[in-house]
mmCIF file with all atom_site columns, C-alpha atoms in Angstrom:
data_model
loop_
_atom_site.group_PDB
_atom_site.id
_atom_site.type_symbol
_atom_site.label_atom_id
_atom_site.label_alt_id
_atom_site.label_comp_id
_atom_site.label_asym_id
_atom_site.label_entity_id
_atom_site.label_seq_id
_atom_site.pdbx_PDB_ins_code
_atom_site.Cartn_x
_atom_site.Cartn_y
_atom_site.Cartn_z
_atom_site.occupancy
_atom_site.B_iso_or_equiv
_atom_site.pdbx_formal_charge
_atom_site.auth_seq_id
_atom_site.auth_comp_id
_atom_site.auth_asym_id
_atom_site.auth_atom_id
_atom_site.pdbx_PDB_model_num
ATOM 1   C CA . UNK A 1 1   ? 77.024 2.744   -3.812 1.00 62.00 ? 1   UNK A CA 1
ATOM 2   C CA . UNK A 1 2   ? 76.318 2.182   -7.479 1.00 68.00 ? 2   UNK A CA 1
ATOM 3   C CA . UNK A 1 3   ? 77.086 -1.567  -7.284 1.00 76.00 ? 3   UNK A CA 1
ATOM 4   C CA . UNK A 1 4   ? 74.161 -3.887  -6.642 1.00 91.00 ? 4   UNK A CA 1
ATOM 5   C CA . UNK A 1 5   ? 75.920 -5.860  -3.880 1.00 94.00 ? 5   UNK A CA 1
ATOM 6   C CA . UNK A 1 6   ? 78.134 -4.448  -1.124 1.00 96.00 ? 6   UNK A CA 1
ATOM 7   C CA . UNK A 1 7   ? 79.794 -6.718  1.434  1.00 97.00 ? 7   UNK A CA 1
ATOM 8   C CA . UNK A 1 8   ? 82.083 -5.757  4.344  1.00 98.00 ? 8   UNK A CA 1
ATOM 9   C CA . UNK A 1 9   ? 82.376 -2.128  3.260  1.00 97.00 ? 9   UNK A CA 1
ATOM 10  C CA . UNK A 1 10  ? 82.589 1.087   5.222  1.00 97.00 ? 10  UNK A CA 1
ATOM 11  C CA . UNK A 1 11  ? 80.926 4.182   3.787  1.00 97.00 ? 11  UNK A CA 1
ATOM 12  C CA . UNK A 1 12  ? 82.142 7.425   5.361  1.00 97.00 ? 12  UNK A CA 1
ATOM 13  C CA . UNK A 1 13  ? 80.846 10.951  4.869  1.00 97.00 ? 13  UNK A CA 1
ATOM 14  C CA . UNK A 1 14  ? 78.625 9.942   1.967  1.00 95.00 ? 14  UNK A CA 1
ATOM 15  C CA . UNK A 1 15  ? 76.200 12.727  1.073  1.00 95.00 ? 15  UNK A CA 1
ATOM 16  C CA . UNK A 1 16  ? 73.121 11.348  -0.708 1.00 92.00 ? 16  UNK A CA 1
ATOM 17  C CA . UNK A 1 17  ? 70.519 13.973  0.200  1.00 94.00 ? 17  UNK A CA 1
ATOM 18  C CA . UNK A 1 18  ? 67.381 13.691  -1.975 1.00 94.00 ? 18  UNK A CA 1
ATOM 19  C CA . UNK A 1 19  ? 68.864 10.770  -3.978 1.00 94.00 ? 19  UNK A CA 1
ATOM 20  C CA . UNK A 1 20  ? 67.489 7.383   -5.019 1.00 94.00 ? 20  UNK A CA 1
ATOM 21  C CA . UNK A 1 21  ? 69.331 4.209   -4.064 1.00 93.00 ? 21  UNK A CA 1
ATOM 22  C CA . UNK A 1 22  ? 67.114 1.237   -4.908 1.00 95.00 ? 22  UNK A CA 1
ATOM 23  C CA . UNK A 1 23  ? 67.481 -2.528  -5.341 1.00 96.00 ? 23  UNK A CA 1
ATOM 24  C CA . UNK A 1 24  ? 70.878 -2.745  -3.611 1.00 96.00 ? 24  UNK A CA 1
ATOM 25  C CA . UNK A 1 25  ? 72.114 -5.244  -1.023 1.00 97.00 ? 25  UNK A CA 1
ATOM 26  C CA . UNK A 1 26  ? 74.378 -4.265  1.857  1.00 97.00 ? 26  UNK A CA 1
ATOM 27  C CA . UNK A 1 27  ? 75.804 -6.997  4.079  1.00 98.00 ? 27  UNK A CA 1
ATOM 28  C CA . UNK A 1 28  ? 78.124 -6.386  7.055  1.00 98.00 ? 28  UNK A CA 1
ATOM 29  C CA . UNK A 1 29  ? 78.487 -2.742  6.046  1.00 98.00 ? 29  UNK A CA 1
ATOM 30  C CA . UNK A 1 30  ? 79.129 0.287   8.253  1.00 98.00 ? 30  UNK A CA 1
ATOM 31  C CA . UNK A 1 31  ? 77.850 3.772   7.426  1.00 98.00 ? 31  UNK A CA 1
ATOM 32  C CA . UNK A 1 32  ? 79.623 6.612   9.297  1.00 98.00 ? 32  UNK A CA 1
ATOM 33  C CA . UNK A 1 33  ? 78.771 10.308  9.240  1.00 98.00 ? 33  UNK A CA 1
ATOM 34  C CA . UNK A 1 34  ? 76.556 9.913   6.173  1.00 98.00 ? 34  UNK A CA 1
ATOM 35  C CA . UNK A 1 35  ? 73.621 12.105  5.191  1.00 98.00 ? 35  UNK A CA 1
ATOM 36  C CA . UNK A 1 36  ? 70.782 10.245  3.491  1.00 97.00 ? 36  UNK A CA 1
ATOM 37  C CA . UNK A 1 37  ? 68.008 12.664  4.466  1.00 97.00 ? 37  UNK A CA 1
ATOM 38  C CA . UNK A 1 38  ? 64.988 12.841  2.152  1.00 97.00 ? 38  UNK A CA 1
ATOM 39  C CA . UNK A 1 39  ? 66.393 9.969   0.087  1.00 97.00 ? 39  UNK A CA 1
ATOM 40  C CA . UNK A 1 40  ? 64.567 7.002   -1.395 1.00 97.00 ? 40  UNK A CA 1
ATOM 41  C CA . UNK A 1 41  ? 66.074 3.735   -0.100 1.00 96.00 ? 41  UNK A CA 1
ATOM 42  C CA . UNK A 1 42  ? 63.084 1.631   -1.153 1.00 97.00 ? 42  UNK A CA 1
ATOM 43  C CA . UNK A 1 43  ? 63.534 -2.062  -1.940 1.00 97.00 ? 43  UNK A CA 1
ATOM 44  C CA . UNK A 1 44  ? 67.071 -2.337  -0.542 1.00 97.00 ? 44  UNK A CA 1
ATOM 45  C CA . UNK A 1 45  ? 68.374 -5.014  1.819  1.00 98.00 ? 45  UNK A CA 1
ATOM 46  C CA . UNK A 1 46  ? 70.551 -4.185  4.826  1.00 98.00 ? 46  UNK A CA 1
ATOM 47  C CA . UNK A 1 47  ? 71.832 -7.247  6.679  1.00 98.00 ? 47  UNK A CA 1
ATOM 48  C CA . UNK A 1 48  ? 74.080 -7.049  9.751  1.00 98.00 ? 48  UNK A CA 1
ATOM 49  C CA . UNK A 1 49  ? 74.765 -3.361  9.072  1.00 98.00 ? 49  UNK A CA 1
ATOM 50  C CA . UNK A 1 50  ? 75.508 -0.429  11.369 1.00 98.00 ? 50  UNK A CA 1
ATOM 51  C CA . UNK A 1 51  ? 74.711 3.261   10.936 1.00 98.00 ? 51  UNK A CA 1
ATOM 52  C CA . UNK A 1 52  ? 76.808 5.611   13.099 1.00 98.00 ? 52  UNK A CA 1
ATOM 53  C CA . UNK A 1 53  ? 76.276 9.399   13.272 1.00 98.00 ? 53  UNK A CA 1
ATOM 54  C CA . UNK A 1 54  ? 74.067 9.330   10.176 1.00 98.00 ? 54  UNK A CA 1
ATOM 55  C CA . UNK A 1 55  ? 71.095 11.461  9.157  1.00 98.00 ? 55  UNK A CA 1
ATOM 56  C CA . UNK A 1 56  ? 68.304 9.364   7.646  1.00 98.00 ? 56  UNK A CA 1
ATOM 57  C CA . UNK A 1 57  ? 65.477 11.805  8.354  1.00 98.00 ? 57  UNK A CA 1
ATOM 58  C CA . UNK A 1 58  ? 62.463 11.405  6.065  1.00 98.00 ? 58  UNK A CA 1
ATOM 59  C CA . UNK A 1 59  ? 64.198 8.613   4.123  1.00 97.00 ? 59  UNK A CA 1
ATOM 60  C CA . UNK A 1 60  ? 61.747 6.308   2.325  1.00 97.00 ? 60  UNK A CA 1
ATOM 61  C CA . UNK A 1 61  ? 62.142 2.618   3.161  1.00 97.00 ? 61  UNK A CA 1
ATOM 62  C CA . UNK A 1 62  ? 59.189 1.022   1.341  1.00 97.00 ? 62  UNK A CA 1
ATOM 63  C CA . UNK A 1 63  ? 59.914 -2.666  0.753  1.00 98.00 ? 63  UNK A CA 1
ATOM 64  C CA . UNK A 1 64  ? 63.346 -2.365  2.375  1.00 98.00 ? 64  UNK A CA 1
ATOM 65  C CA . UNK A 1 65  ? 64.695 -5.230  4.495  1.00 98.00 ? 65  UNK A CA 1
ATOM 66  C CA . UNK A 1 66  ? 66.362 -4.300  7.777  1.00 98.00 ? 66  UNK A CA 1
ATOM 67  C CA . UNK A 1 67  ? 67.855 -7.532  9.089  1.00 98.00 ? 67  UNK A CA 1
ATOM 68  C CA . UNK A 1 68  ? 69.833 -6.994  12.291 1.00 98.00 ? 68  UNK A CA 1
ATOM 69  C CA . UNK A 1 69  ? 70.574 -3.320  11.693 1.00 98.00 ? 69  UNK A CA 1
ATOM 70  C CA . UNK A 1 70  ? 71.955 -1.152  14.506 1.00 98.00 ? 70  UNK A CA 1
ATOM 71  C CA . UNK A 1 71  ? 71.637 2.631   14.594 1.00 98.00 ? 71  UNK A CA 1
ATOM 72  C CA . UNK A 1 72  ? 73.923 4.665   16.873 1.00 98.00 ? 72  UNK A CA 1
ATOM 73  C CA . UNK A 1 73  ? 73.824 8.456   17.305 1.00 98.00 ? 73  UNK A CA 1
ATOM 74  C CA . UNK A 1 74  ? 71.566 8.750   14.245 1.00 98.00 ? 74  UNK A CA 1
ATOM 75  C CA . UNK A 1 75  ? 68.844 11.190  13.303 1.00 98.00 ? 75  UNK A CA 1
ATOM 76  C CA . UNK A 1 76  ? 65.809 9.260   12.016 1.00 98.00 ? 76  UNK A CA 1
ATOM 77  C CA . UNK A 1 77  ? 62.988 11.817  12.000 1.00 98.00 ? 77  UNK A CA 1
ATOM 78  C CA . UNK A 1 78  ? 59.723 10.773  10.356 1.00 98.00 ? 78  UNK A CA 1
ATOM 79  C CA . UNK A 1 79  ? 60.821 7.306   9.196  1.00 98.00 ? 79  UNK A CA 1
ATOM 80  C CA . UNK A 1 80  ? 57.976 4.929   8.286  1.00 98.00 ? 80  UNK A CA 1
ATOM 81  C CA . UNK A 1 81  ? 59.486 1.662   9.533  1.00 98.00 ? 81  UNK A CA 1
ATOM 82  C CA . UNK A 1 82  ? 56.053 0.089   9.050  1.00 97.00 ? 82  UNK A CA 1
ATOM 83  C CA . UNK A 1 83  ? 56.662 0.092   5.291  1.00 97.00 ? 83  UNK A CA 1
ATOM 84  C CA . UNK A 1 84  ? 59.768 -2.112  5.649  1.00 98.00 ? 84  UNK A CA 1
ATOM 85  C CA . UNK A 1 85  ? 59.638 -5.808  4.812  1.00 97.00 ? 85  UNK A CA 1
ATOM 86  C CA . UNK A 1 86  ? 58.497 -7.901  7.777  1.00 96.00 ? 86  UNK A CA 1
ATOM 87  C CA . UNK A 1 87  ? 60.714 -10.930 7.059  1.00 96.00 ? 87  UNK A CA 1
ATOM 88  C CA . UNK A 1 88  ? 63.583 -11.024 9.619  1.00 96.00 ? 88  UNK A CA 1
ATOM 89  C CA . UNK A 1 89  ? 62.973 -7.353  10.568 1.00 98.00 ? 89  UNK A CA 1
ATOM 90  C CA . UNK A 1 90  ? 65.381 -6.613  13.430 1.00 98.00 ? 90  UNK A CA 1
ATOM 91  C CA . UNK A 1 91  ? 66.662 -3.198  14.518 1.00 98.00 ? 91  UNK A CA 1
ATOM 92  C CA . UNK A 1 92  ? 68.217 -1.605  17.608 1.00 98.00 ? 92  UNK A CA 1
ATOM 93  C CA . UNK A 1 93  ? 68.899 2.007   18.554 1.00 98.00 ? 93  UNK A CA 1
ATOM 94  C CA . UNK A 1 94  ? 71.450 3.796   20.778 1.00 98.00 ? 94  UNK A CA 1
ATOM 95  C CA . UNK A 1 95  ? 71.320 7.571   21.359 1.00 98.00 ? 95  UNK A CA 1
ATOM 96  C CA . UNK A 1 96  ? 69.077 8.165   18.327 1.00 98.00 ? 96  UNK A CA 1
ATOM 97  C CA . UNK A 1 97  ? 66.419 10.749  17.555 1.00 98.00 ? 97  UNK A CA 1
ATOM 98  C CA . UNK A 1 98  ? 63.381 8.901   16.170 1.00 98.00 ? 98  UNK A CA 1
ATOM 99  C CA . UNK A 1 99  ? 60.776 11.635  16.670 1.00 98.00 ? 99  UNK A CA 1
ATOM 100 C CA . UNK A 1 100 ? 57.637 11.411  14.483 1.00 98.00 ? 100 UNK A CA 1
ATOM 101 C CA . UNK A 1 101 ? 58.589 7.967   13.149 1.00 98.00 ? 101 UNK A CA 1
ATOM 102 C CA . UNK A 1 102 ? 56.227 5.007   12.880 1.00 98.00 ? 102 UNK A CA 1
ATOM 103 C CA . UNK A 1 103 ? 56.612 1.332   13.713 1.00 98.00 ? 103 UNK A CA 1
ATOM 104 C CA . UNK A 1 104 ? 52.960 0.600   12.943 1.00 97.00 ? 104 UNK A CA 1
ATOM 105 C CA . UNK A 1 105 ? 52.111 -3.104  12.686 1.00 98.00 ? 105 UNK A CA 1
ATOM 106 C CA . UNK A 1 106 ? 55.753 -4.258  13.008 1.00 98.00 ? 106 UNK A CA 1
ATOM 107 C CA . UNK A 1 107 ? 56.725 -7.439  14.841 1.00 97.00 ? 107 UNK A CA 1
ATOM 108 C CA . UNK A 1 108 ? 59.822 -6.426  16.750 1.00 97.00 ? 108 UNK A CA 1
ATOM 109 C CA . UNK A 1 109 ? 60.124 -8.367  20.000 1.00 98.00 ? 109 UNK A CA 1
ATOM 110 C CA . UNK A 1 110 ? 63.229 -7.843  22.138 1.00 98.00 ? 110 UNK A CA 1
ATOM 111 C CA . UNK A 1 111 ? 64.083 -4.537  20.430 1.00 98.00 ? 111 UNK A CA 1
ATOM 112 C CA . UNK A 1 112 ? 66.426 -2.257  22.377 1.00 98.00 ? 112 UNK A CA 1
ATOM 113 C CA . UNK A 1 113 ? 65.914 1.506   22.468 1.00 98.00 ? 113 UNK A CA 1
ATOM 114 C CA . UNK A 1 114 ? 68.713 3.043   24.543 1.00 98.00 ? 114 UNK A CA 1
ATOM 115 C CA . UNK A 1 115 ? 68.794 6.782   25.379 1.00 98.00 ? 115 UNK A CA 1
ATOM 116 C CA . UNK A 1 116 ? 66.577 7.716   22.435 1.00 98.00 ? 116 UNK A CA 1
ATOM 117 C CA . UNK A 1 117 ? 64.183 10.555  21.761 1.00 98.00 ? 117 UNK A CA 1
ATOM 118 C CA . UNK A 1 118 ? 60.950 9.014   20.486 1.00 98.00 ? 118 UNK A CA 1
ATOM 119 C CA . UNK A 1 119 ? 58.522 11.920  20.666 1.00 98.00 ? 119 UNK A CA 1
ATOM 120 C CA . UNK A 1 120 ? 55.191 11.261  18.950 1.00 98.00 ? 120 UNK A CA 1
ATOM 121 C CA . UNK A 1 121 ? 56.323 7.889   17.580 1.00 98.00 ? 121 UNK A CA 1
ATOM 122 C CA . UNK A 1 122 ? 53.508 5.550   16.509 1.00 98.00 ? 122 UNK A CA 1
ATOM 123 C CA . UNK A 1 123 ? 53.412 1.991   17.827 1.00 98.00 ? 123 UNK A CA 1
ATOM 124 C CA . UNK A 1 124 ? 49.894 1.180   16.590 1.00 98.00 ? 124 UNK A CA 1
ATOM 125 C CA . UNK A 1 125 ? 49.488 -2.598  16.241 1.00 98.00 ? 125 UNK A CA 1
ATOM 126 C CA . UNK A 1 126 ? 53.180 -3.195  17.020 1.00 98.00 ? 126 UNK A CA 1
ATOM 127 C CA . UNK A 1 127 ? 54.496 -6.265  18.831 1.00 98.00 ? 127 UNK A CA 1
ATOM 128 C CA . UNK A 1 128 ? 57.160 -5.045  21.279 1.00 98.00 ? 128 UNK A CA 1
ATOM 129 C CA . UNK A 1 129 ? 57.145 -8.104  23.550 1.00 98.00 ? 129 UNK A CA 1
ATOM 130 C CA . UNK A 1 130 ? 60.198 -8.106  25.881 1.00 98.00 ? 130 UNK A CA 1
ATOM 131 C CA . UNK A 1 131 ? 61.632 -4.922  24.359 1.00 98.00 ? 131 UNK A CA 1
ATOM 132 C CA . UNK A 1 132 ? 63.588 -2.370  26.412 1.00 98.00 ? 132 UNK A CA 1
ATOM 133 C CA . UNK A 1 133 ? 63.126 1.409   26.497 1.00 98.00 ? 133 UNK A CA 1
ATOM 134 C CA . UNK A 1 134 ? 66.165 2.432   28.521 1.00 98.00 ? 134 UNK A CA 1
ATOM 135 C CA . UNK A 1 135 ? 66.390 6.132   29.371 1.00 98.00 ? 135 UNK A CA 1
ATOM 136 C CA . UNK A 1 136 ? 64.097 6.895   26.420 1.00 98.00 ? 136 UNK A CA 1
ATOM 137 C CA . UNK A 1 137 ? 61.742 9.871   26.042 1.00 98.00 ? 137 UNK A CA 1
ATOM 138 C CA . UNK A 1 138 ? 58.328 8.706   24.787 1.00 98.00 ? 138 UNK A CA 1
ATOM 139 C CA . UNK A 1 139 ? 56.452 12.036  25.027 1.00 97.00 ? 139 UNK A CA 1
ATOM 140 C CA . UNK A 1 140 ? 53.355 11.869  22.849 1.00 97.00 ? 140 UNK A CA 1
ATOM 141 C CA . UNK A 1 141 ? 54.139 8.339   21.625 1.00 98.00 ? 141 UNK A CA 1
ATOM 142 C CA . UNK A 1 142 ? 51.024 6.460   20.511 1.00 98.00 ? 142 UNK A CA 1
ATOM 143 C CA . UNK A 1 143 ? 50.456 2.979   21.917 1.00 97.00 ? 143 UNK A CA 1
ATOM 144 C CA . UNK A 1 144 ? 47.247 1.383   20.622 1.00 97.00 ? 144 UNK A CA 1
ATOM 145 C CA . UNK A 1 145 ? 46.710 -2.361  20.278 1.00 97.00 ? 145 UNK A CA 1
ATOM 146 C CA . UNK A 1 146 ? 50.431 -2.680  21.045 1.00 98.00 ? 146 UNK A CA 1
ATOM 147 C CA . UNK A 1 147 ? 51.794 -5.924  22.517 1.00 98.00 ? 147 UNK A CA 1
ATOM 148 C CA . UNK A 1 148 ? 53.778 -4.779  25.572 1.00 97.00 ? 148 UNK A CA 1
ATOM 149 C CA . UNK A 1 149 ? 54.152 -8.047  27.499 1.00 97.00 ? 149 UNK A CA 1
ATOM 150 C CA . UNK A 1 150 ? 57.436 -8.069  29.394 1.00 98.00 ? 150 UNK A CA 1
ATOM 151 C CA . UNK A 1 151 ? 58.524 -4.653  28.082 1.00 98.00 ? 151 UNK A CA 1
ATOM 152 C CA . UNK A 1 152 ? 60.979 -2.764  30.321 1.00 98.00 ? 152 UNK A CA 1
ATOM 153 C CA . UNK A 1 153 ? 59.851 0.840   30.859 1.00 97.00 ? 153 UNK A CA 1
ATOM 154 C CA . UNK A 1 154 ? 61.761 1.235   34.155 1.00 97.00 ? 154 UNK A CA 1
ATOM 155 C CA . UNK A 1 155 ? 63.870 4.201   33.009 1.00 97.00 ? 155 UNK A CA 1
ATOM 156 C CA . UNK A 1 156 ? 61.615 5.414   30.170 1.00 97.00 ? 156 UNK A CA 1
ATOM 157 C CA . UNK A 1 157 ? 59.857 8.721   30.670 1.00 96.00 ? 157 UNK A CA 1
ATOM 158 C CA . UNK A 1 158 ? 56.908 10.847  29.563 1.00 95.00 ? 158 UNK A CA 1
ATOM 159 C CA . UNK A 1 159 ? 54.874 7.938   28.171 1.00 96.00 ? 159 UNK A CA 1
ATOM 160 C CA . UNK A 1 160 ? 51.097 7.659   28.369 1.00 95.00 ? 160 UNK A CA 1
ATOM 161 C CA . UNK A 1 161 ? 49.768 4.148   27.830 1.00 96.00 ? 161 UNK A CA 1
ATOM 162 C CA . UNK A 1 162 ? 46.201 2.937   28.247 1.00 94.00 ? 162 UNK A CA 1
ATOM 163 C CA . UNK A 1 163 ? 46.359 -0.551  29.827 1.00 93.00 ? 163 UNK A CA 1
ATOM 164 C CA . UNK A 1 164 ? 42.859 -1.304  28.538 1.00 92.00 ? 164 UNK A CA 1
ATOM 165 C CA . UNK A 1 165 ? 43.998 -1.185  24.896 1.00 94.00 ? 165 UNK A CA 1
ATOM 166 C CA . UNK A 1 166 ? 47.552 -2.522  25.197 1.00 96.00 ? 166 UNK A CA 1
ATOM 167 C CA . UNK A 1 167 ? 48.293 -5.998  26.626 1.00 95.00 ? 167 UNK A CA 1
ATOM 168 C CA . UNK A 1 168 ? 51.169 -5.502  29.063 1.00 94.00 ? 168 UNK A CA 1
ATOM 169 C CA . UNK A 1 169 ? 51.419 -8.583  31.230 1.00 95.00 ? 169 UNK A CA 1
ATOM 170 C CA . UNK A 1 170 ? 54.672 -8.563  33.234 1.00 96.00 ? 170 UNK A CA 1
ATOM 171 C CA . UNK A 1 171 ? 55.783 -5.203  31.793 1.00 95.00 ? 171 UNK A CA 1
ATOM 172 C CA . UNK A 1 172 ? 58.093 -3.273  34.136 1.00 95.00 ? 172 UNK A CA 1
ATOM 173 C CA . UNK A 1 173 ? 57.449 0.307   35.253 1.00 94.00 ? 173 UNK A CA 1
ATOM 174 C CA . UNK A 1 174 ? 59.032 2.580   37.830 1.00 91.00 ? 174 UNK A CA 1
ATOM 175 C CA . UNK A 1 175 ? 56.928 4.110   40.584 1.00 83.00 ? 175 UNK A CA 1
ATOM 176 C CA . UNK A 1 176 ? 57.155 7.500   38.831 1.00 82.00 ? 176 UNK A CA 1
ATOM 177 C CA . UNK A 1 177 ? 56.008 5.906   35.570 1.00 81.00 ? 177 UNK A CA 1
ATOM 178 C CA . UNK A 1 178 ? 52.682 4.762   36.984 1.00 78.00 ? 178 UNK A CA 1
ATOM 179 C CA . UNK A 1 179 ? 51.320 8.259   36.309 1.00 78.00 ? 179 UNK A CA 1
ATOM 180 C CA . UNK A 1 180 ? 51.615 7.542   32.573 1.00 80.00 ? 180 UNK A CA 1
ATOM 181 C CA . UNK A 1 181 ? 49.338 4.515   32.983 1.00 82.00 ? 181 UNK A CA 1
ATOM 182 C CA . UNK A 1 182 ? 46.632 6.410   34.861 1.00 73.00 ? 182 UNK A CA 1
ATOM 183 C CA . UNK A 1 183 ? 46.596 9.630   32.826 1.00 74.00 ? 183 UNK A CA 1
ATOM 184 C CA . UNK A 1 184 ? 43.223 9.033   31.184 1.00 72.00 ? 184 UNK A CA 1
ATOM 185 C CA . UNK A 1 185 ? 41.505 8.959   34.579 1.00 69.00 ? 185 UNK A CA 1
ATOM 186 C CA . UNK A 1 186 ? 42.435 12.602  35.295 1.00 73.00 ? 186 UNK A CA 1
ATOM 187 C CA . UNK A 1 187 ? 43.396 11.849  38.876 1.00 65.00 ? 187 UNK A CA 1
ATOM 188 C CA . UNK A 1 188 ? 46.041 13.533  41.015 1.00 70.00 ? 188 UNK A CA 1
ATOM 189 C CA . UNK A 1 189 ? 48.839 11.433  42.475 1.00 66.00 ? 189 UNK A CA 1
ATOM 190 C CA . UNK A 1 190 ? 51.008 13.082  45.091 1.00 68.00 ? 190 UNK A CA 1
#
């Protein structure tokens, strides 16, 4: 990973715990079983890349571009996605642990979160229009001034969202999920 440009490469079992990897470009790359926890990946560009079974917990991404990046079976605890570059920001997640991460002020319409743990994730000021939270645990997630129009929460669970502070026209919820929309009223639904 010392080169400045990497194209069509697969990185397997790379261990870069507590390391700095800055000002690199990765295009059409796959990262498998890598550990980048507590690393500094600031000012990198990842385009059309995939991370599989990787640990990126507490990795710094300030100024990093994530352009169509897919994460599968990854551990992404405490990631500040809000510090990533906005231009062409596009991510998706399958079976990932994103607890304590933040997507504050990101524009990420049509983002897919499939079977993820997203406990206490911050979505303050985020645009999630038409995104999907399939079978995703949102316990303690913070939604404030979040654009939720058309978002699919049908199989999401444990969320608490205040409709007065989050536009959610045509968002989809299951009957069981309605409790998470009425929580602030301290009423009992049986």
